[in-house]
Coordinates of C-alpha atoms in Angstrom, one line a residue:
Chain I
M1 CA -9.8 -5.2 7.6
T2 CA -6.9 -6.9 9.1
Y3 CA -3.1 -7.2 9.1
C4 CA -1.4 -10.3 9.5
C5 CA 2.3 -11.7 8.4
G6 CA 4.1 -14.9 8.7
M7 CA 8.1 -14.8 8.0
M8 CA 10.2 -17.5 7.6
L9 CA 13.9 -17.0 8.9
E10 CA 16.6 -19.4 8.7
R11 CA 16.2 -20.3 12.7
G12 CA 12.5 -20.5 12.4
L13 CA 8.8 -18.7 11.8
V14 CA 8.0 -15.1 13.2
L15 CA 4.2 -14.4 12.6
M16 CA 2.3 -10.9 13.8
S17 CA -1.3 -9.6 13.9
D18 CA -3.5 -7.3 14.4
T19 CA -7.0 -7.6 16.5
R20 CA -9.0 -4.6 14.9
T21 CA -12.1 -6.0 13.3
N22 CA -15.2 -3.9 11.9
S23 CA -18.5 -3.7 10.8
G24 CA -18.8 0.2 9.3
V25 CA -16.3 2.6 11.0
D26 CA -18.6 2.9 14.1
N27 CA -18.6 -0.8 15.0
I28 CA -15.4 -1.8 16.1
S29 CA -14.1 -5.0 18.3
I30 CA -11.2 -6.5 19.5
F31 CA -10.9 -10.2 17.8
R32 CA -8.1 -12.6 18.3
K33 CA -6.9 -13.4 14.8
M34 CA -4.2 -15.6 15.5
H35 CA -4.9 -19.2 16.7
H36 CA -2.2 -21.9 17.8
W37 CA -1.8 -25.3 19.3
S38 CA 1.1 -27.2 20.2
M39 CA 2.4 -31.3 21.0
P40 CA 5.4 -30.4 22.7
G41 CA 8.5 -32.1 21.4
E42 CA 6.2 -32.7 18.4
R43 CA 4.6 -30.2 16.9
V44 CA 3.3 -26.7 17.1
V45 CA 0.9 -24.7 14.6
A46 CA -0.4 -21.6 14.4
I47 CA -3.2 -20.0 12.3
M48 CA -3.5 -16.3 11.1
T49 CA -6.9 -15.3 9.3
A50 CA -8.3 -12.5 7.4
G51 CA -11.7 -11.8 6.1
N52 CA -14.9 -12.2 7.5
L53 CA -15.1 -12.6 11.1
A54 CA -17.8 -15.6 11.1
T55 CA -16.2 -17.5 8.4
T56 CA -12.6 -17.5 9.9
Q57 CA -14.4 -18.3 13.4
S58 CA -16.1 -21.1 12.0
V59 CA -13.1 -22.6 10.2
I60 CA -11.1 -22.3 13.0
S61 CA -14.3 -24.1 15.7
K62 CA -14.2 -27.0 12.8
L63 CA -11.3 -27.3 13.0
E64 CA -11.2 -28.0 16.5
E65 CA -14.5 -29.8 16.0
R66 CA -16.4 -27.4 18.8
N67 CA -19.6 -29.2 16.5
K68 CA -18.9 -32.8 18.8
A69 CA -19.4 -32.4 22.1
P70 CA -16.0 -32.4 23.9
S71 CA -15.0 -36.4 24.5
E72 CA -15.7 -37.0 21.0
R73 CA -13.8 -34.4 19.1
H74 CA -10.0 -34.7 17.4
N75 CA -8.1 -31.5 16.6
T76 CA -7.2 -32.4 13.0
V77 CA -4.2 -29.4 13.6
L78 CA -2.6 -31.9 15.9
E79 CA -3.3 -35.0 14.1
A80 CA -2.4 -34.6 10.4
P81 CA 0.8 -36.1 9.1
T82 CA 2.5 -33.1 7.4
M83 CA 1.9 -29.2 7.7
F84 CA 0.8 -29.5 4.1
Q85 CA -1.9 -31.9 5.2
V86 CA -3.0 -29.5 7.4
A87 CA -2.8 -26.8 5.0
S88 CA -5.1 -29.1 2.8
I89 CA -7.7 -29.7 5.5
V90 CA -7.4 -25.5 6.8
G91 CA -7.9 -25.0 2.5
K92 CA -10.7 -27.4 2.5
L93 CA -12.7 -26.1 5.6
L94 CA -12.7 -22.5 4.4
R95 CA -13.7 -23.2 0.9
E96 CA -16.3 -25.0 2.2
T97 CA -17.5 -22.5 5.3
I98 CA -17.4 -19.8 2.1
H99 CA -19.4 -21.6 0.0
E100 CA -22.2 -22.9 2.3
R101 CA -22.6 -18.7 3.3
D102 CA -22.8 -17.7 -0.2
A103 CA -25.3 -20.8 -1.4
D104 CA -27.4 -19.7 1.3
N105 CA -27.4 -15.8 0.8
G106 CA -27.9 -17.4 -3.6
M107 CA -24.5 -16.2 -4.5
T108 CA -21.8 -17.8 -6.1
G109 CA -18.1 -18.1 -5.6
S110 CA -16.4 -16.0 -2.9
G111 CA -18.9 -13.4 -2.3
Q112 CA -19.0 -10.9 1.2
F113 CA -18.1 -14.1 2.9
T114 CA -14.5 -14.4 1.4
A115 CA -11.3 -14.8 3.7
S116 CA -7.5 -15.5 3.7
I117 CA -5.3 -18.0 5.8
I118 CA -1.8 -18.3 6.4
V119 CA -0.8 -22.0 8.4
A120 CA 2.1 -21.8 9.5
G121 CA 4.0 -24.4 12.0
Q122 CA 6.4 -28.1 12.5
I123 CA 6.1 -30.9 12.7
K124 CA 9.0 -33.2 14.4
G125 CA 10.9 -34.6 11.4
M126 CA 10.1 -31.9 8.8
E127 CA 11.4 -28.6 8.4
P128 CA 9.0 -25.3 9.8
R129 CA 6.6 -24.7 6.7
I130 CA 4.5 -21.7 6.3
F131 CA 1.0 -21.5 3.8
L132 CA -0.7 -18.8 1.6
I133 CA -4.5 -19.9 1.8
Y134 CA -6.5 -18.7 -0.6
P135 CA -10.5 -18.4 -0.8
E136 CA -10.9 -20.9 -3.2
G137 CA -9.1 -23.6 -0.8
N138 CA -5.7 -23.9 -2.9
F139 CA -2.2 -22.3 -1.1
I140 CA 0.8 -22.0 -1.7
E141 CA 4.0 -22.5 0.1
A142 CA 7.0 -19.5 1.5
Q143 CA 10.2 -20.7 -0.2
P144 CA 13.7 -18.7 0.0
D145 CA 13.1 -16.3 -2.7
T146 CA 9.4 -15.1 -1.2
P147 CA 9.7 -15.7 2.4
F148 CA 7.1 -14.1 4.2
F149 CA 3.0 -14.1 3.2
Q150 CA 1.0 -11.0 4.5
I151 CA -3.1 -10.9 4.4
G152 CA -5.2 -8.5 4.8
E153 CA -4.0 -4.6 4.1
T154 CA -0.8 -6.0 2.7
K155 CA 0.0 -2.7 1.0
Y156 CA 1.7 -0.3 3.0
G157 CA 3.7 -2.4 5.3
R158 CA 4.8 -4.0 2.3
P159 CA 7.8 -1.9 1.3
I160 CA 10.3 -2.0 4.9
I161 CA 10.0 -6.1 4.8
L162 CA 10.5 -5.7 1.1
R163 CA 13.9 -3.7 1.8
G164 CA 14.9 -5.0 5.4
Y165 CA 14.2 -8.5 5.0
E166 CA 17.0 -11.3 5.6
P167 CA 17.0 -14.6 6.0
D168 CA 19.5 -14.8 9.2
M169 CA 18.1 -11.9 10.7
T170 CA 17.6 -12.7 15.1
F171 CA 14.0 -13.4 16.3
E172 CA 14.5 -9.9 17.8
D173 CA 15.4 -7.9 14.4
A174 CA 12.2 -9.7 13.0
V175 CA 9.9 -8.5 15.4
K176 CA 11.5 -5.2 15.1
L177 CA 10.8 -5.4 11.3
M178 CA 7.4 -6.6 12.1
M179 CA 6.5 -3.9 14.2
V180 CA 7.7 -0.6 11.4
S181 CA 5.6 -2.8 8.9
F182 CA 2.7 -3.1 11.7
D183 CA 3.3 0.8 12.9
S184 CA 3.1 2.0 8.5
T185 CA -0.2 0.3 8.4
I186 CA -1.6 1.4 11.4
K187 CA -0.9 4.9 10.7
A188 CA -2.5 4.6 7.2
N189 CA -5.4 2.4 7.5
L190 CA -8.2 3.1 10.4
S191 CA -9.3 -0.1 10.3
V192 CA -5.9 -2.0 11.2
G193 CA -5.3 -1.3 15.0
L194 CA -3.5 -2.3 18.5
P195 CA -3.4 -4.8 20.4
L196 CA -1.2 -7.2 17.8
D197 CA -0.4 -10.6 18.7
L198 CA 3.2 -12.2 18.3
L199 CA 4.2 -15.9 18.1
V200 CA 8.0 -16.9 17.3
I201 CA 8.6 -20.4 16.5
E202 CA 11.9 -21.8 17.2
K203 CA 13.2 -24.0 15.0
D204 CA 13.4 -27.9 16.2
K205 CA 11.8 -26.7 19.7
F206 CA 8.2 -27.8 18.8
E207 CA 6.3 -25.3 21.3
P208 CA 6.3 -21.7 21.0
L209 CA 9.8 -19.8 21.8
H210 CA 8.4 -16.1 23.0
E211 CA 4.3 -15.7 23.0
R212 CA 3.2 -11.7 23.8
R213 CA 0.1 -9.1 23.4
I214 CA 1.4 -5.7 22.1
E215 CA -1.6 -3.5 23.8
V216 CA -2.1 -0.2 23.4
G217 CA 0.5 1.8 24.3
D218 CA 2.8 -0.5 25.0
P219 CA 6.7 0.9 25.1
Y220 CA 8.1 -0.4 22.8
F221 CA 5.9 -0.1 19.8
R222 CA 5.5 3.5 20.6
A223 CA 9.6 3.6 20.6
I224 CA 9.5 1.9 17.3
S225 CA 7.1 4.3 16.3
S226 CA 8.2 7.2 17.1
T227 CA 11.8 6.8 16.7
W228 CA 11.3 5.0 13.5
G229 CA 9.4 8.7 11.8
E230 CA 12.7 10.2 13.2
A231 CA 15.4 7.6 11.6
L232 CA 13.6 8.1 8.3
R233 CA 13.7 11.7 8.0
R234 CA 17.6 11.2 8.6
A235 CA 17.8 8.4 5.7
F236 CA 15.9 10.5 3.5
V237 CA 18.4 13.8 4.5
S238 CA 21.3 11.1 3.9
L239 CA 20.1 10.8 0.6
P240 CA 21.9 12.8 -2.3
D241 CA 20.1 15.9 -3.5
Y242 CA 18.3 16.7 -6.4
S243 CA 19.4 19.3 -8.5
F244 CA 17.4 20.8 -10.8
D245 CA 20.7 21.1 -13.4
L246 CA 21.0 17.5 -12.9
P247 CA 21.7 15.9 -16.4
P248 CA 19.8 14.1 -18.5
A249 CA 20.1 9.5 -18.3
A250 CA 23.2 8.3 -19.9
D251 CA 21.8 5.3 -21.2
Chain P
M1 CA -2.7 1.2 -13.0
T2 CA -0.7 4.1 -12.1
Y3 CA 0.7 6.2 -9.6
C4 CA 0.7 10.1 -9.8
C5 CA 1.1 12.4 -7.0
G6 CA 0.5 16.5 -6.4
M7 CA 1.9 18.4 -3.4
M8 CA 1.1 21.7 -2.4
L9 CA 4.4 23.7 -0.8
E10 CA 4.8 27.2 0.4
R11 CA 6.5 27.9 -2.1
G12 CA 4.6 26.4 -5.2
L13 CA 3.3 23.0 -6.6
V14 CA 5.2 19.4 -7.3
L15 CA 3.9 16.8 -9.3
M16 CA 5.1 13.6 -10.5
S17 CA 2.9 10.9 -12.5
D18 CA 4.4 7.4 -13.5
T19 CA 3.7 6.4 -18.0
R20 CA 2.6 2.6 -17.6
T21 CA -0.3 1.5 -19.4
N22 CA -1.2 -1.9 -19.5
S23 CA -3.9 -4.1 -20.4
G24 CA -3.0 -7.1 -19.1
V25 CA 0.5 -8.3 -18.7
D26 CA 1.4 -8.5 -21.6
N27 CA 0.3 -5.5 -23.4
I28 CA 1.7 -2.6 -21.7
S29 CA 2.5 1.1 -23.4
I30 CA 3.9 4.1 -22.2
F31 CA 1.5 7.2 -22.1
R32 CA 1.7 10.7 -21.0
K33 CA -0.3 11.0 -17.9
M34 CA 0.7 14.8 -16.8
H35 CA -0.1 17.4 -19.3
H36 CA 0.0 21.3 -18.6
W37 CA -0.9 24.5 -20.1
S38 CA 0.5 28.2 -19.7
M39 CA 0.1 31.2 -20.4
P40 CA 3.6 33.5 -18.8
G41 CA 2.5 35.9 -16.4
E42 CA -1.8 34.7 -16.3
R43 CA -1.9 31.5 -15.2
V44 CA -0.3 27.5 -15.2
V45 CA -2.5 24.7 -14.8
A46 CA -1.6 21.0 -15.2
I47 CA -3.6 17.4 -15.0
M48 CA -2.4 14.3 -14.1
T49 CA -5.2 11.1 -14.5
A50 CA -5.4 7.5 -13.8
G51 CA -7.9 4.9 -14.8
N52 CA -9.2 3.7 -18.1
L53 CA -7.0 5.4 -20.8
A54 CA -9.3 5.7 -23.4
T55 CA -11.3 8.1 -20.9
T56 CA -8.7 10.2 -19.9
Q57 CA -7.5 10.9 -23.1
S58 CA -11.0 11.8 -24.3
V59 CA -11.6 14.0 -21.3
I60 CA -7.8 15.7 -22.2
S61 CA -8.9 16.1 -26.2
K62 CA -12.5 17.9 -24.6
L63 CA -11.1 19.9 -22.7
E64 CA -8.6 21.4 -25.8
E65 CA -11.8 20.9 -27.8
R66 CA -9.8 18.5 -30.5
N67 CA -13.6 17.7 -31.6
K68 CA -13.6 21.2 -33.5
A69 CA -11.1 22.6 -36.6
P70 CA -8.3 24.4 -34.9
S71 CA -9.4 27.6 -35.9
E72 CA -12.7 27.5 -33.6
R73 CA -11.0 25.7 -30.6
H74 CA -10.8 27.5 -27.0
N75 CA -8.8 26.0 -24.7
T76 CA -11.5 26.2 -21.8
V77 CA -8.4 25.3 -19.1
L78 CA -7.0 29.0 -20.3
E79 CA -9.6 30.9 -20.3
A80 CA -11.9 29.9 -17.0
P81 CA -11.5 32.3 -14.4
T82 CA -10.4 30.6 -11.6
M83 CA -9.1 27.0 -10.6
F84 CA -12.5 26.2 -8.9
Q85 CA -13.8 26.5 -12.2
V86 CA -11.2 24.6 -14.0
A87 CA -11.8 21.5 -11.4
S88 CA -16.3 22.0 -12.1
I89 CA -15.2 21.7 -15.8
V90 CA -12.8 19.0 -15.7
G91 CA -14.9 17.1 -13.4
K92 CA -17.8 18.0 -15.4
L93 CA -16.3 16.1 -18.5
L94 CA -15.3 13.2 -16.7
R95 CA -18.2 12.2 -15.3
E96 CA -19.8 12.6 -18.9
T97 CA -17.4 10.6 -20.4
I98 CA -17.4 7.9 -17.9
H99 CA -21.4 8.1 -18.4
E100 CA -21.1 8.0 -22.0
R101 CA -19.1 4.9 -22.1
D102 CA -21.1 2.9 -19.6
A103 CA -24.7 3.8 -21.4
D104 CA -22.8 2.4 -24.5
N105 CA -22.0 -0.8 -22.9
G106 CA -25.6 -1.7 -20.9
M107 CA -24.1 -0.5 -17.2
T108 CA -24.8 2.7 -15.0
G109 CA -22.6 4.2 -12.8
S110 CA -18.9 3.5 -12.7
G111 CA -18.0 0.4 -14.5
Q112 CA -14.7 -0.3 -16.2
F113 CA -14.2 3.1 -17.7
T114 CA -13.8 4.7 -14.7
A115 CA -11.1 7.2 -13.8
S116 CA -9.9 10.3 -11.8
I117 CA -7.7 13.7 -12.5
I118 CA -5.6 15.5 -10.1
V119 CA -5.6 19.2 -11.2
A120 CA -3.3 21.7 -10.0
G121 CA -2.6 25.5 -10.6
Q122 CA -2.2 28.8 -10.2
I123 CA -4.3 31.6 -11.6
K124 CA -2.8 35.5 -11.2
G125 CA -4.4 37.3 -8.1
M126 CA -5.3 34.2 -6.4
E127 CA -3.1 30.9 -4.9
P128 CA -1.8 27.6 -5.8
R129 CA -4.5 24.7 -5.9
I130 CA -4.7 21.0 -6.1
F131 CA -7.5 19.5 -6.4
L132 CA -8.7 15.7 -6.3
I133 CA -11.5 15.2 -9.2
Y134 CA -13.7 11.8 -8.4
P135 CA -15.4 10.3 -11.5
E136 CA -18.7 11.4 -10.3
G137 CA -17.2 14.4 -11.3
N138 CA -17.4 16.0 -7.4
F139 CA -13.9 17.0 -6.4
I140 CA -12.0 18.3 -2.9
E141 CA -8.9 20.5 -2.6
A142 CA -6.1 20.1 -0.2
Q143 CA -5.6 22.4 1.9
P144 CA -2.5 22.2 4.8
D145 CA -4.2 19.1 6.8
T146 CA -4.1 17.3 3.7
P147 CA -1.2 19.0 1.2
F148 CA -0.6 16.0 -0.9
F149 CA -2.8 13.8 -3.3
Q150 CA -2.8 10.7 -4.9
I151 CA -4.5 8.9 -7.4
G152 CA -3.9 5.1 -8.9
E153 CA -1.5 2.6 -6.4
T154 CA -1.2 5.0 -3.7
K155 CA -0.4 2.9 -0.9
Y156 CA 3.2 1.8 -1.4
G157 CA 4.4 5.0 -1.6
R158 CA 2.3 6.9 0.8
P159 CA 3.8 6.0 4.3
I160 CA 7.2 7.6 3.2
I161 CA 5.3 10.9 2.3
L162 CA 3.2 10.7 5.3
R163 CA 6.5 11.3 7.4
G164 CA 8.6 13.3 5.3
Y165 CA 6.6 16.2 4.0
E166 CA 7.1 19.8 5.2
P167 CA 5.3 22.4 4.0
D168 CA 8.1 24.3 4.1
M169 CA 10.9 21.9 2.1
T170 CA 12.9 23.3 -0.4
F171 CA 11.5 22.4 -4.5
E172 CA 14.4 19.6 -4.7
D173 CA 13.5 17.7 -1.1
A174 CA 9.9 17.6 -2.7
V175 CA 10.9 15.9 -5.7
K176 CA 13.8 13.7 -3.8
L177 CA 10.5 12.4 -2.1
M178 CA 8.3 12.2 -4.5
M179 CA 11.4 9.7 -6.2
V180 CA 11.5 7.6 -3.4
S181 CA 8.0 7.0 -3.2
F182 CA 7.8 6.3 -6.8
D183 CA 11.0 4.2 -6.0
S184 CA 9.0 2.1 -3.7
T185 CA 5.8 1.8 -5.4
I186 CA 7.1 0.8 -8.8
K187 CA 9.4 -2.1 -6.6
A188 CA 6.5 -3.5 -5.6
N189 CA 3.4 -2.5 -8.8
L190 CA 4.7 -4.0 -12.0
S191 CA 1.5 -1.6 -13.7
V192 CA 3.8 1.4 -12.6
G193 CA 6.9 2.5 -14.5
L194 CA 9.3 4.4 -15.7
P195 CA 9.9 6.8 -17.1
L196 CA 7.9 9.6 -14.8
D197 CA 7.0 12.9 -15.6
L198 CA 8.0 15.6 -13.0
L199 CA 6.8 19.3 -12.9
V200 CA 7.4 22.1 -10.5
I201 CA 5.5 25.3 -10.5
E202 CA 7.1 27.9 -8.4
K203 CA 4.2 30.3 -6.8
D204 CA 3.3 33.2 -8.8
K205 CA 6.2 32.5 -12.1
F206 CA 2.8 31.3 -13.6
E207 CA 4.6 28.8 -16.0
P208 CA 6.5 25.9 -15.3
L209 CA 10.1 26.7 -13.1
H210 CA 11.2 23.1 -14.2
E211 CA 10.3 19.9 -16.8
R212 CA 11.5 16.7 -16.8
R213 CA 11.5 13.2 -17.9
I214 CA 12.8 10.9 -15.9
E215 CA 14.0 7.9 -18.1
V216 CA 14.3 4.1 -17.6
G217 CA 18.3 4.2 -16.5
D218 CA 18.0 8.1 -15.0
P219 CA 21.3 8.5 -12.9
Y220 CA 19.8 9.8 -10.3
F221 CA 16.8 7.8 -10.0
R222 CA 18.8 5.1 -10.0
A223 CA 20.8 6.5 -7.0
I224 CA 17.8 7.1 -4.9
S225 CA 16.7 3.4 -5.1
S226 CA 20.1 2.1 -4.7
T227 CA 21.1 4.2 -1.5
W228 CA 17.4 3.7 -0.1
G229 CA 17.9 0.5 0.5
E230 CA 20.6 1.2 2.0
A231 CA 20.0 4.2 4.6
L232 CA 16.3 2.7 5.3
R233 CA 18.7 -0.7 6.7
R234 CA 20.7 2.5 8.5
A235 CA 17.3 3.6 9.8
F236 CA 16.1 0.1 11.1
V237 CA 19.5 -1.0 12.9
S238 CA 19.6 2.6 14.8
L239 CA 15.8 2.1 16.3
P240 CA 15.6 0.4 19.6
D241 CA 16.2 -3.7 19.8
Y242 CA 13.7 -6.0 20.8
S243 CA 13.9 -7.9 23.5
F244 CA 11.8 -11.1 24.9
D245 CA 12.3 -9.7 28.7
L246 CA 10.6 -6.4 27.7
P247 CA 7.7 -5.5 30.0
P248 CA 4.3 -5.5 28.9
A249 CA 2.7 -2.1 28.4
A250 CA 2.4 0.5 31.4
D251 CA -1.0 1.7 30.5

């Protein structure tokens, strides 16, 4: 499993992904699920992947044309004129890759080689954008009503984002919110784990503003994890008390 | 979908279930998923069900022997000598019911007619107990290390229970915790909805201490839902702030 989240703020984009992959509980590895490319002053594009690792690694390799000699490679992510076209290209590669693998194994449609991808970034002259790409290759784009996408193990960490997200929040607060969401997920699902990869993309900057790997034992993540438990308990205590004598519903 | 949660406290048991069933998003109904039987002074047994409604209703009917004339019925739940035997009987009925339906449709194993059940209660001379019964008919029992069971849409509402549960909490606090967990789930999953059924079983009382249906518009549930959002935001603000200049992990 995996957990990745991409968030659209007024001031830019915040992306976070875990790095745990597993094939059974006794075969656990660390793999990067977040990749990004930039041409300073012109564009920055990031991709986060969830699902079958062979499929998603293949998509990334094909994007960079690693099947060609280095001198003949063109990075399509850096050449597409719009983020929409980047999303289209990634979607097409994802669909093709899944279908090839499935066909090799006598299956049709999305079988065990399925995956989904978040594409985020900005190209000069246009707004920052986030897309969620399905295994079928089609995709949706984040909008103010739905300003964040999650892939992988999305449920445990969703309620806090629904409650805590504000479009005008600072990057620091958005990172804090992501950390809480990841902490809740990691506590509940063994297949999501540290280290985490963090990427902050400021609007109209066209290169990463902040990039960091949050390692096991990271003091800030540990502080969030321990103080969040205490803060939640205080929040819980502050709620109105239930009474067995409460009147029934008025309407 | 469904959400049911059963919690074991030092002073007894607290159970809550939603009532929404759906077959597609345009075919939504309200059905009771919590049932209980008691012989005052001797035993109280409660059952909560998730999964295929025809399956779970059939299990409840068979438990009460509604296939027989009223004068010939024996309620097995009220006659089994131990809670373990109640769980065994419910598990056997559940497995048989699922397998019958599957076989009628040419399937083997747990197909679309699958379901799971929480059985909770106390019989005089023994401790209160909670069991989680799988579609295969086997079951596990709650213990101090894992003092609560959830069935149905379990993920959204799990983190707050993991953080908030204390074995010595009052019944009122446990109900409050359940309300928060159900509120988070209802906010995230359309297929879980009010009204909710609540049952509190005090240890060595052998009849329900408190039973209530929490209707749409219930003032307490509404208060929890609105103040929890505010309390969560305060909890979030109280966490240490992230800084782009934080040092990397020390270990």
